[in-house]
XYZ file of N, CA and C in Angstrom:
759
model
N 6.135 -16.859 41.562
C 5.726 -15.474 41.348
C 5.777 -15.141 39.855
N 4.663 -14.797 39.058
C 4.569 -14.013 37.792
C 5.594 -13.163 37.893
N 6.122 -12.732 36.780
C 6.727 -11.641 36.436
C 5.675 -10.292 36.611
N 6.186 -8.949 36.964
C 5.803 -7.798 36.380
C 5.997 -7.900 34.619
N 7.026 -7.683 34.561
C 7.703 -7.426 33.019
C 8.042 -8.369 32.223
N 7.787 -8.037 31.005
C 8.320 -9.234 30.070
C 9.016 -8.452 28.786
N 10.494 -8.788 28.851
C 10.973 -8.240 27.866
C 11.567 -9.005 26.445
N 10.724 -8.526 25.142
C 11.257 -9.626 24.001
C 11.945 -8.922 23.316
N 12.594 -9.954 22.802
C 13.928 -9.332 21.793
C 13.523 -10.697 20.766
N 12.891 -10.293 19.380
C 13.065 -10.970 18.366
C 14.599 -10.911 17.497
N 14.810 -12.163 17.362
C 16.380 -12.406 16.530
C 16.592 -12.940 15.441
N 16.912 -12.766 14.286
C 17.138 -13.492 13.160
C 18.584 -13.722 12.679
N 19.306 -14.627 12.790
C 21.271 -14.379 12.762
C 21.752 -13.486 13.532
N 21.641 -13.842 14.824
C 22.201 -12.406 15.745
C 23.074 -13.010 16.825
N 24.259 -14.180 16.270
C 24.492 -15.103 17.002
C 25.873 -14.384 17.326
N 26.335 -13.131 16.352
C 27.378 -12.437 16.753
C 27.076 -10.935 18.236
N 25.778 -10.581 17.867
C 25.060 -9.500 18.396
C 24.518 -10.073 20.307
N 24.038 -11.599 20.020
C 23.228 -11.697 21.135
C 23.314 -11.814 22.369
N 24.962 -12.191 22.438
C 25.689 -12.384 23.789
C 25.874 -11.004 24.529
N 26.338 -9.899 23.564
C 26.303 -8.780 24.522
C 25.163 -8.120 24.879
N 24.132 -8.135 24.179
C 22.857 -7.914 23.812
C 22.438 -7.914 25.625
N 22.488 -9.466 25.600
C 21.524 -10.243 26.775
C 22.346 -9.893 27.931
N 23.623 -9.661 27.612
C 24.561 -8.987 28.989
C 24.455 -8.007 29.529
N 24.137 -6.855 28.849
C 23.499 -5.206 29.442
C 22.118 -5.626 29.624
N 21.463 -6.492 28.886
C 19.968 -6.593 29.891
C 19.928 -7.227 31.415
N 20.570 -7.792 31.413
C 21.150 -8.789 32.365
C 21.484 -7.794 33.598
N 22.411 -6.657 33.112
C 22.976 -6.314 33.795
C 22.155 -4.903 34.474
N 21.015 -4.723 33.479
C 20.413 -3.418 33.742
C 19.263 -4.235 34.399
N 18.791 -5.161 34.211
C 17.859 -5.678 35.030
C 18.198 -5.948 36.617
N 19.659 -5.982 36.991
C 20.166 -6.459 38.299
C 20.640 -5.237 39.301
N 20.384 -3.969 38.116
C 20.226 -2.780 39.104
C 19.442 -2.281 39.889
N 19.153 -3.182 41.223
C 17.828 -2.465 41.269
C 17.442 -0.631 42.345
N 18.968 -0.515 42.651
C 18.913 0.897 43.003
C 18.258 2.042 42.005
N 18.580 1.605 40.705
C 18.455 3.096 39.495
C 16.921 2.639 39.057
N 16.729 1.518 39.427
C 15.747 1.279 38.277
C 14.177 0.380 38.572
N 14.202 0.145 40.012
C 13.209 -0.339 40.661
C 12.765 -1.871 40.405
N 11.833 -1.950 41.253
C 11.132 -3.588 41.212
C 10.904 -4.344 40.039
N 10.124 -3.170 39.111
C 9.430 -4.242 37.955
C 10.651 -4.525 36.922
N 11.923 -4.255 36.908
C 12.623 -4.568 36.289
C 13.473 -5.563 36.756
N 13.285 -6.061 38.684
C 14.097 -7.059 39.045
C 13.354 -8.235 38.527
N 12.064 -7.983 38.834
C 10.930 -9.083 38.083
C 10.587 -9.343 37.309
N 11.451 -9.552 36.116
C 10.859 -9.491 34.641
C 11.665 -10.803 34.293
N 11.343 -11.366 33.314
C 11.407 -12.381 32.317
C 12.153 -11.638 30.930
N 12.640 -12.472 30.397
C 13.681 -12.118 29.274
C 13.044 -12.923 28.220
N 12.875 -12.899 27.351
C 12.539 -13.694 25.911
C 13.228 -13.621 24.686
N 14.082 -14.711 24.579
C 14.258 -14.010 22.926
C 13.538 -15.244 22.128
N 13.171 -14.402 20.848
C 11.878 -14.984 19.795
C 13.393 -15.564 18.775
N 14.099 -17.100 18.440
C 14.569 -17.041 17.105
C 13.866 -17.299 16.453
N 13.510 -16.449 15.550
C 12.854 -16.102 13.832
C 13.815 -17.186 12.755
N 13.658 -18.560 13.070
C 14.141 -19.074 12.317
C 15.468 -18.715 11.902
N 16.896 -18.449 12.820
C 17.867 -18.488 12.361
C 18.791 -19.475 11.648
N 19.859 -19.584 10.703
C 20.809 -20.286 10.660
C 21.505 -20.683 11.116
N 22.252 -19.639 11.825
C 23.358 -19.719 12.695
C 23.193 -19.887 14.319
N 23.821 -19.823 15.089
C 23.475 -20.198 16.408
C 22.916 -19.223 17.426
N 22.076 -18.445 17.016
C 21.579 -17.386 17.696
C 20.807 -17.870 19.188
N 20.543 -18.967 18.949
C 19.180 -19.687 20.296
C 20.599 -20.164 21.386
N 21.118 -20.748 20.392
C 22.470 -21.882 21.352
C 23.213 -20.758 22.074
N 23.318 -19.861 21.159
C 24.150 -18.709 22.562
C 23.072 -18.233 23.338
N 22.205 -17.482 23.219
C 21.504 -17.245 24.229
C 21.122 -18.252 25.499
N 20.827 -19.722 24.962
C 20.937 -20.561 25.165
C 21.576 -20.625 26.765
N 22.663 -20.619 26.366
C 23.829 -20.899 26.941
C 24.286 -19.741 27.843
N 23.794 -18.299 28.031
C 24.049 -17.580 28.395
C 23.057 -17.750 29.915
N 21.800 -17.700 29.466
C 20.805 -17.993 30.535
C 20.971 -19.393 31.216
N 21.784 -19.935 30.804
C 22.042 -21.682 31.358
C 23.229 -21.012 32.277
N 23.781 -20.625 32.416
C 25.046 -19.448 32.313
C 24.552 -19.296 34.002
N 23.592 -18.168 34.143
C 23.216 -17.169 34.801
C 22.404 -18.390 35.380
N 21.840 -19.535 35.458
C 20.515 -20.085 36.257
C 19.504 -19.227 36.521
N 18.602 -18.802 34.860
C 17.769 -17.910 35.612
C 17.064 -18.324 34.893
N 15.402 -19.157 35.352
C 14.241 -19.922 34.703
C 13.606 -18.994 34.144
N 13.745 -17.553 34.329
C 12.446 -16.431 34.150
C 13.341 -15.925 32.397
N 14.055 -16.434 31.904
C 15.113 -16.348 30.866
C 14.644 -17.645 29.939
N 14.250 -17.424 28.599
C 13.888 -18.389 28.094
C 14.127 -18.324 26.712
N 14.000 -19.103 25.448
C 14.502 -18.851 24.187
C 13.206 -19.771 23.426
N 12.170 -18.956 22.640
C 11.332 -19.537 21.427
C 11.721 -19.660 20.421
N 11.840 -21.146 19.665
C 12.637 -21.196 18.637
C 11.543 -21.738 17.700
N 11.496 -21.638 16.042
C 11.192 -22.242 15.425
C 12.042 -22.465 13.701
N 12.237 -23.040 12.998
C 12.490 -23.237 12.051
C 12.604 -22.627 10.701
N 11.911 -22.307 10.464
C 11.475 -21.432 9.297
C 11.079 -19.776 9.400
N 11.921 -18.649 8.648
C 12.095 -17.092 9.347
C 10.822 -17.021 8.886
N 10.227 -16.360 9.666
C 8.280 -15.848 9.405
C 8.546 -14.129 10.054
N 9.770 -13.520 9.698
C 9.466 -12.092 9.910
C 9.357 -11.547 11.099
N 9.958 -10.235 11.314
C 10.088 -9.656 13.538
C 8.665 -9.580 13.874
N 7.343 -9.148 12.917
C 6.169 -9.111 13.338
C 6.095 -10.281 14.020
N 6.066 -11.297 13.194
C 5.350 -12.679 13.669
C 6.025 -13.035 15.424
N 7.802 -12.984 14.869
C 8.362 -13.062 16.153
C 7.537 -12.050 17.420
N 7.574 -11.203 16.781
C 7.394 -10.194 18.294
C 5.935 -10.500 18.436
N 4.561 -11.143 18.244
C 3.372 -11.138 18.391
C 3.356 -12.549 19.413
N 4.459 -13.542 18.586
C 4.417 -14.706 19.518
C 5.099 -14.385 21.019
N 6.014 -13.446 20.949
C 6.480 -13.228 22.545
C 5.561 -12.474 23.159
N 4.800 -11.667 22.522
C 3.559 -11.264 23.300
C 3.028 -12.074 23.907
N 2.368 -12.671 23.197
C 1.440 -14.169 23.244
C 1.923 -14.783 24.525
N 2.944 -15.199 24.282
C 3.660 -16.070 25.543
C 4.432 -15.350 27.004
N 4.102 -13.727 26.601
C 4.459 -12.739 27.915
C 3.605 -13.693 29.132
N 4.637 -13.425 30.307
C 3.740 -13.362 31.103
C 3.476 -12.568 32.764
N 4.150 -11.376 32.048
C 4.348 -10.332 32.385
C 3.240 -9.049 32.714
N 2.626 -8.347 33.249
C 2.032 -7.486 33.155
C 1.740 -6.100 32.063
N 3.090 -6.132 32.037
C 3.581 -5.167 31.035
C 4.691 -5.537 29.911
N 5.123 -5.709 29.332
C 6.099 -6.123 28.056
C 6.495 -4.620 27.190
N 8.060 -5.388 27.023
C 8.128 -4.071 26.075
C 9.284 -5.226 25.171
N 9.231 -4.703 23.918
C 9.986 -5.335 22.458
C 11.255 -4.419 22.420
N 12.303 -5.171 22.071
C 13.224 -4.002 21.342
C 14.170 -4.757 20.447
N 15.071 -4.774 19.625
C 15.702 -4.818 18.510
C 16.626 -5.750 19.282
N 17.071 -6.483 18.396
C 18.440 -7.143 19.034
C 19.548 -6.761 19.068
N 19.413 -5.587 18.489
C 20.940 -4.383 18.300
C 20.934 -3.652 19.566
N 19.838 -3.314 19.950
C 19.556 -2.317 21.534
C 19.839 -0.941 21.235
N 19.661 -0.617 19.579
C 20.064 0.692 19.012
C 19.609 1.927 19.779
N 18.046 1.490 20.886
C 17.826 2.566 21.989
C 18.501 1.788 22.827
N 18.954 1.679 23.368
C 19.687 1.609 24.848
C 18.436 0.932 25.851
N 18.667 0.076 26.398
C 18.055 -0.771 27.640
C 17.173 0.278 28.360
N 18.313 1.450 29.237
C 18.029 2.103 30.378
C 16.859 3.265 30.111
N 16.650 3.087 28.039
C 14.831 3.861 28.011
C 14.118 3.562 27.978
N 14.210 2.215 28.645
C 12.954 1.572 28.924
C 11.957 2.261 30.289
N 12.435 2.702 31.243
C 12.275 3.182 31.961
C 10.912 4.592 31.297
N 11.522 5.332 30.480
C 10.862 6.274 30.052
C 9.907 5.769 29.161
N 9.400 4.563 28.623
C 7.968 3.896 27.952
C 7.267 3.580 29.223
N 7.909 3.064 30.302
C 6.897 2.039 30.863
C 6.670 2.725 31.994
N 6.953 4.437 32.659
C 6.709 5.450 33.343
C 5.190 5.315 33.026
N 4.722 6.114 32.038
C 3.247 6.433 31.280
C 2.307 5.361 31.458
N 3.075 4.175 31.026
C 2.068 2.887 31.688
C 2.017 2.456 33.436
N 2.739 2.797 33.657
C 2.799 2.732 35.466
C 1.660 3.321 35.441
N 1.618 4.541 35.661
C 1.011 5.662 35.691
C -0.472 5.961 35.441
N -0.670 4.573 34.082
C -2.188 4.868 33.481
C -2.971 6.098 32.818
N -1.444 6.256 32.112
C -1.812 7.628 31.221
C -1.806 7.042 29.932
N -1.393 5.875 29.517
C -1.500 5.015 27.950
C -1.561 3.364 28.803
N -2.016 2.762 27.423
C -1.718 1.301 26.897
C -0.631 1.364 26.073
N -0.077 2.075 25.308
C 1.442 1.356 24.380
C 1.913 3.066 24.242
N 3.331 2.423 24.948
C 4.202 3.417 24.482
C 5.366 3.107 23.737
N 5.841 4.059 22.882
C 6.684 3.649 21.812
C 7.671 4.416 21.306
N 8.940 4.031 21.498
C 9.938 5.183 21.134
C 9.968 5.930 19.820
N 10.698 7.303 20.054
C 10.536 8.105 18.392
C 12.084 8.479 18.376
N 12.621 8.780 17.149
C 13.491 9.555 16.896
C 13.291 10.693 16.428
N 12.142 10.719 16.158
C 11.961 12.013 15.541
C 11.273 13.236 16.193
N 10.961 13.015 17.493
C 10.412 14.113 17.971
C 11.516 14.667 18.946
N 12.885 14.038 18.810
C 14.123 15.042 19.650
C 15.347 14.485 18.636
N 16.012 14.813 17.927
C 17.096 14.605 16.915
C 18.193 14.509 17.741
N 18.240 15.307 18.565
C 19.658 15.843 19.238
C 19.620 14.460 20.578
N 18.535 13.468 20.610
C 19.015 12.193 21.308
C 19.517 11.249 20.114
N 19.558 11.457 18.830
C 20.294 10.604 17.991
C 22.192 10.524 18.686
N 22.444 9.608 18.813
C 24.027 9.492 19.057
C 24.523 8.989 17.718
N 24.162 8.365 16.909
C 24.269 7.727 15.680
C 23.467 7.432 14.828
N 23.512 8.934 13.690
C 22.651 8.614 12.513
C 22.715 7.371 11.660
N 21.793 7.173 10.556
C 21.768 6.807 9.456
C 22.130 7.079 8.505
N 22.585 6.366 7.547
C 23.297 7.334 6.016
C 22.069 8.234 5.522
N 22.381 8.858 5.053
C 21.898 10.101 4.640
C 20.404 9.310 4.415
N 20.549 8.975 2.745
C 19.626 7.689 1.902
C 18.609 7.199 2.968
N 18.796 6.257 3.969
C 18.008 6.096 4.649
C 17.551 6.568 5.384
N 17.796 7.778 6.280
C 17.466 8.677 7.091
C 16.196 9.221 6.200
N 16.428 9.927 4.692
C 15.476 10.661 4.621
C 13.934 9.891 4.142
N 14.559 8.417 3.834
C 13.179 7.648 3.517
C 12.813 7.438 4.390
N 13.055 7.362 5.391
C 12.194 7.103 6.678
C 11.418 8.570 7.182
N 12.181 9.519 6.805
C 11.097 10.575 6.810
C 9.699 10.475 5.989
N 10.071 10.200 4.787
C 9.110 10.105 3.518
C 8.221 8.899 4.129
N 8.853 7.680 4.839
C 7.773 6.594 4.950
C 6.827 7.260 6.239
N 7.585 7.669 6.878
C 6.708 8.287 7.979
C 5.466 8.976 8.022
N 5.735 9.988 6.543
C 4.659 11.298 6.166
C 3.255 10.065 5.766
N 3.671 8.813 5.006
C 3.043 8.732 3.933
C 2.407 7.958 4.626
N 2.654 7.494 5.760
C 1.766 6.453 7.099
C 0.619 7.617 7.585
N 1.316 8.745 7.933
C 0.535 10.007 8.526
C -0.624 10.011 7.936
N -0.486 10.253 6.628
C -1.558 10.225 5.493
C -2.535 9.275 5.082
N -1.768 8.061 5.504
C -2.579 6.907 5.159
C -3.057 6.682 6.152
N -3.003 6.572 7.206
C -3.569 5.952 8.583
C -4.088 7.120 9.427
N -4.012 8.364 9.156
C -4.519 9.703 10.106
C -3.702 9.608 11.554
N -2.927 8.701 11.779
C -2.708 8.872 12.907
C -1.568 10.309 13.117
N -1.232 10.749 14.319
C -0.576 12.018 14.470
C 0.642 11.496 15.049
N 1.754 10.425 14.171
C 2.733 9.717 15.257
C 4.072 10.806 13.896
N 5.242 10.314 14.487
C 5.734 10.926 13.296
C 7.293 9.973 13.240
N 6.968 8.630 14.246
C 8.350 7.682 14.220
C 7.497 6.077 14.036
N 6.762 5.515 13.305
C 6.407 4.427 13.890
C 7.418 3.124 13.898
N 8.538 3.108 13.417
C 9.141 2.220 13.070
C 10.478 1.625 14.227
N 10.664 2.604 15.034
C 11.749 2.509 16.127
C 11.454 1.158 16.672
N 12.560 -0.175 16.252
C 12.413 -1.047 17.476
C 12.369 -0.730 19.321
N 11.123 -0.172 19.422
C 11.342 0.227 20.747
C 9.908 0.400 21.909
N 9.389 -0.327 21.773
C 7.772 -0.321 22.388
C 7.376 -1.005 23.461
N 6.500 -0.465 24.272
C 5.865 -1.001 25.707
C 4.620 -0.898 25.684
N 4.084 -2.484 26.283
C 2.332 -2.586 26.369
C 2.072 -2.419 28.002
N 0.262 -2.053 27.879
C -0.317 -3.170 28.929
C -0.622 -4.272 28.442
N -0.360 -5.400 29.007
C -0.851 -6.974 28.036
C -2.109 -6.499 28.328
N -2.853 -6.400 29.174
C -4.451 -6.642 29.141
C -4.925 -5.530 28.137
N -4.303 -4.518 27.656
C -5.071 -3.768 26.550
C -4.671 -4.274 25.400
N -3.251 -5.038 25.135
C -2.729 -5.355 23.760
C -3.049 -6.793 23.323
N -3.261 -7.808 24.612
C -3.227 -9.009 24.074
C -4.348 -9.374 23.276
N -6.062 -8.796 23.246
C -7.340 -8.616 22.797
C -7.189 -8.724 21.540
N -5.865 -7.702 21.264
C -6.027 -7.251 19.512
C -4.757 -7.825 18.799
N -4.069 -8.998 19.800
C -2.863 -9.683 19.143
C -3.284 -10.359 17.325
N -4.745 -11.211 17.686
C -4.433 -11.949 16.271
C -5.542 -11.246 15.376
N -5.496 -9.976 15.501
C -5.723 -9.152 14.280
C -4.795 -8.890 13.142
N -3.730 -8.852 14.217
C -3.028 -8.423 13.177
C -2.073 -9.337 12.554
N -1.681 -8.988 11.419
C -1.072 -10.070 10.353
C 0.066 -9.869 9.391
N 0.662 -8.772 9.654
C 1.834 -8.111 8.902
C 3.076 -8.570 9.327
N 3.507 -9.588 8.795
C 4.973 -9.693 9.464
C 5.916 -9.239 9.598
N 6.037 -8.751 8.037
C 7.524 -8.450 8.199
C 7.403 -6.779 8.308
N 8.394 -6.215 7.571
C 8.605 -4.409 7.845
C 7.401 -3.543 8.169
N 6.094 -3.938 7.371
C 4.934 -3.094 8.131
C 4.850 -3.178 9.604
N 4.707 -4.485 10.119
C 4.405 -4.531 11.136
C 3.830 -3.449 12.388
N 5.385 -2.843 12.312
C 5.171 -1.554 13.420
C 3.819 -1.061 13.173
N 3.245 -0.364 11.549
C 2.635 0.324 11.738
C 1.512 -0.819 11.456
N 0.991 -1.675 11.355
C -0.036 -1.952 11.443
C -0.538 -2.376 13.154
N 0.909 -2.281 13.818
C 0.255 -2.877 15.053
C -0.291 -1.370 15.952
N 0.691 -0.190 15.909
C -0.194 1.017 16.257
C -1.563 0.951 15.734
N -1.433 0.968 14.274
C -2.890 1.066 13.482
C -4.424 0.709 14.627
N -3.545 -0.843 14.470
C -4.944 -1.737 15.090
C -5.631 -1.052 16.837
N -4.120 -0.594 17.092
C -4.376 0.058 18.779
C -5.182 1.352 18.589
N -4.850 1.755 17.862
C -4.947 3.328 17.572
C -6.677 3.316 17.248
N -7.056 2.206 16.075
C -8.679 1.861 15.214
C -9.406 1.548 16.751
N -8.622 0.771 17.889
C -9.672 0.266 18.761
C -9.997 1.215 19.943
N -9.037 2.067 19.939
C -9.289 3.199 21.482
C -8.329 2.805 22.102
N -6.844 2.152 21.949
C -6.305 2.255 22.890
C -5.433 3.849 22.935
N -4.828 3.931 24.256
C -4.080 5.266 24.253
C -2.404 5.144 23.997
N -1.995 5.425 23.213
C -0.806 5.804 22.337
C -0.325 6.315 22.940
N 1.472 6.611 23.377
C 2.094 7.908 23.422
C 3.492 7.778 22.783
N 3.793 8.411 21.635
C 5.050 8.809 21.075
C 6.359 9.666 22.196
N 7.812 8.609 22.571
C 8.245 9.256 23.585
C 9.393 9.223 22.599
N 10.435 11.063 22.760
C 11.796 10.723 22.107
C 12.789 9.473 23.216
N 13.920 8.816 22.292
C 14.495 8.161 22.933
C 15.825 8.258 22.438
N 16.663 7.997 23.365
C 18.197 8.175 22.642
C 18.216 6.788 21.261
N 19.171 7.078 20.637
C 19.000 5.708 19.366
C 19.924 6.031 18.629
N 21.020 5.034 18.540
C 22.257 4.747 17.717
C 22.088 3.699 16.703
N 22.628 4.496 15.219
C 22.891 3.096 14.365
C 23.342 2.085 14.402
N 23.361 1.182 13.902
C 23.974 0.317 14.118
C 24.062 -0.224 12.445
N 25.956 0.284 12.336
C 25.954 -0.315 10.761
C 25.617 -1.293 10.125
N 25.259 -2.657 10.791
C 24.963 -4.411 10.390
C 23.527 -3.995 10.157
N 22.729 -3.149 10.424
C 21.213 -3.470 10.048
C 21.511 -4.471 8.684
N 20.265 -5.004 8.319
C 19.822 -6.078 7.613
C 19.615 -5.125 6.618
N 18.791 -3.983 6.895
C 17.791 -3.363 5.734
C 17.986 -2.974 4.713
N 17.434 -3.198 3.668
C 17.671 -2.950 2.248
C 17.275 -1.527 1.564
N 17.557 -0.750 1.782
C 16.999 0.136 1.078
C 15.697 0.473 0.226
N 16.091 -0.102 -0.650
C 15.706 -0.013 -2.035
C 14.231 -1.202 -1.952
N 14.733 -2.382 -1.690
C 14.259 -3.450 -1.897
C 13.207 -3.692 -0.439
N 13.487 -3.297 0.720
C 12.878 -3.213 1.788
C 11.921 -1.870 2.080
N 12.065 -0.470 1.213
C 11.432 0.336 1.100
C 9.746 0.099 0.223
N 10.326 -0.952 -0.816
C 9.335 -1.139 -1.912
C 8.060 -1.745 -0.767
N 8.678 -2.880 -0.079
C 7.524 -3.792 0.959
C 7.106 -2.992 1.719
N 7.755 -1.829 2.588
C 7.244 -1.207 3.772
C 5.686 -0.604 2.522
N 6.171 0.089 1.975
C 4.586 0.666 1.155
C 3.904 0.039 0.594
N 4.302 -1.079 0.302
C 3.148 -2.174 -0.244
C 2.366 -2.454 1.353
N 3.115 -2.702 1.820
C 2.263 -3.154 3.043
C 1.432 -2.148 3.831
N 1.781 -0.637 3.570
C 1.031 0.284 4.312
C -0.044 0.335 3.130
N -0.132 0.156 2.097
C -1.484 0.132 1.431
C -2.410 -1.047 1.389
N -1.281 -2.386 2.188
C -2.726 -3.246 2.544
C -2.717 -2.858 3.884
N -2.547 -2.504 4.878
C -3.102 -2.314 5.965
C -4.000 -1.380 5.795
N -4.213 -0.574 4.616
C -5.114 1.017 4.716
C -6.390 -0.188 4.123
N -6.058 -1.219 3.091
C -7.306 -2.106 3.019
C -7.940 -2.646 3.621
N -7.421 -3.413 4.950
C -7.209 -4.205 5.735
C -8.319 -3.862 6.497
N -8.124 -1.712 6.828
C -8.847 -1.199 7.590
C -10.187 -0.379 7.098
N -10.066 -0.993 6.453
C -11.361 -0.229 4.978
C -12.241 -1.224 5.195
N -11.785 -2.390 5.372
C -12.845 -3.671 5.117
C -13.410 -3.896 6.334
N -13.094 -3.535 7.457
C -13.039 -3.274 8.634
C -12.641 -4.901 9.858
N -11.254 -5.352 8.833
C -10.920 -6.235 9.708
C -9.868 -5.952 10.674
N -9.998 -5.054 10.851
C -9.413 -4.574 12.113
C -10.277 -3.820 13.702
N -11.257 -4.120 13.099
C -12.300 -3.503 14.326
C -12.081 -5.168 15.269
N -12.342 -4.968 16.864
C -11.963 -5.616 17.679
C -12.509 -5.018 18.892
N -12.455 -6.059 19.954
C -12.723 -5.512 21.554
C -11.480 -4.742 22.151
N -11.137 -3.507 22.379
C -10.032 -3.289 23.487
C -10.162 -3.772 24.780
């Protein structure tokens, strides 16, 4: 039996993070009173993005653990960025529906439920968590510093891309494969753009979007650089505004 669901979690050194990680999925997937069918039927993926440390071997070992074949680990060698990761677990979904989330689980497992409602439903192709359209589901901000650049990166996507989103960056998103997989190798942003070039491309072809608030806690270990990771996110939103000028982003939905 195919899966309904396919859920990826791209990882890069998350060999301290991944064991509990895969344990509340584990464990929210085996509820199936709260949370219905397509979540008993889903497949687990984690993408290692070329780690150092033993991020694959625990997961590894966790799903060796559990005897569960629908549990699997893509590994390769060399870090090529969460875009790349998260496009190849697309790729290799084989799931109906898929949804990505962070290896921190900074939204919580159990909102998954509230992305993949709208797609049940056939009111969108990709839904995608926000923080910013309900504050008061934040449980754990960001330092100040980064909180408000992510406002600023947000506006300046608005502007650049016309779209009307006002979070694109939340590790937190759900497809239909048959509307998303069409426009997988358009896109080409690996690293921090990513998010928004992959709305972009959905958004340029007609698919239907919906921005949902979601609960979302910090998580102090982020990787992200401020300073140095702010500079790339806008370099990269001004080649994607090229990208889409030249019109290599037009595609079949």
């Amino acid at each position: 039996m195919f899966p309904e669901l396919s859920i990826i979690i791209p990882a890069f050194d998350e060999e301290q993070r991944i064991g509990k990680t895969l344990e509340q999925i584990l464990g929210f997937r085996s509820d199936s009173s709260r949370f219905g069918t397509i979540f008993q039927n889903c497949e687990i993926i984690i993408v290692d993005d070329g780690s150092s440390d033993k991020t694959a071997e625990t997961a590894e070992s966790i799903f060796s653990e559990k005897g569960d074949e629908s549990c699997r680990v893509i590994r390769y060698k060399e870090n090529k960025g969460k875009g790349f990761a998260v496009r190849l677990g697309l790729k290799e979904a084989k799931g109906d529906y898929a949804i990505f989330s962070d290896a921190d689980l900074s939204t919580p497992i159990e909102e998954a439920a509230k992305l993949l409602e709208p797609l049940l439903k056939d009111e969108c192709d990709l839904a995608f968590g926000s923080r910013a359209l309900d504050r008061s589901l934040i449980g754990k901000h960001q330092p100040f510093r980064r909180e408000q650049g992510g406002k600023v990166f947000n506006l300046v996507v608005r502007l650049s891309t016309g779209m009307p989103f006002w979070d694109t960056q939340c590790g937190f998103k759900a497809f239909k494969m048959s509307a998303i997989r069409p426009l997988l190798d358009l896109m080409k942003i690996d690293r921090f753009g990513f998010d928004v070039e992959m709305l972009y491309v959905a958004y340029l072809n007609g698919l239907r979007l919906r921005e949902i608030p979601v609960r979302w806690f910090n998580d102090e270990r982020s990787k992200v650089n401020v300073l140095r990771d702010s500079i790339r996110m806008f370099s990269e939103v001004l080649e994607i505004r090229r990208k889409a000028q030249k019109g290599e982003y037009n595609g079949k939905a």
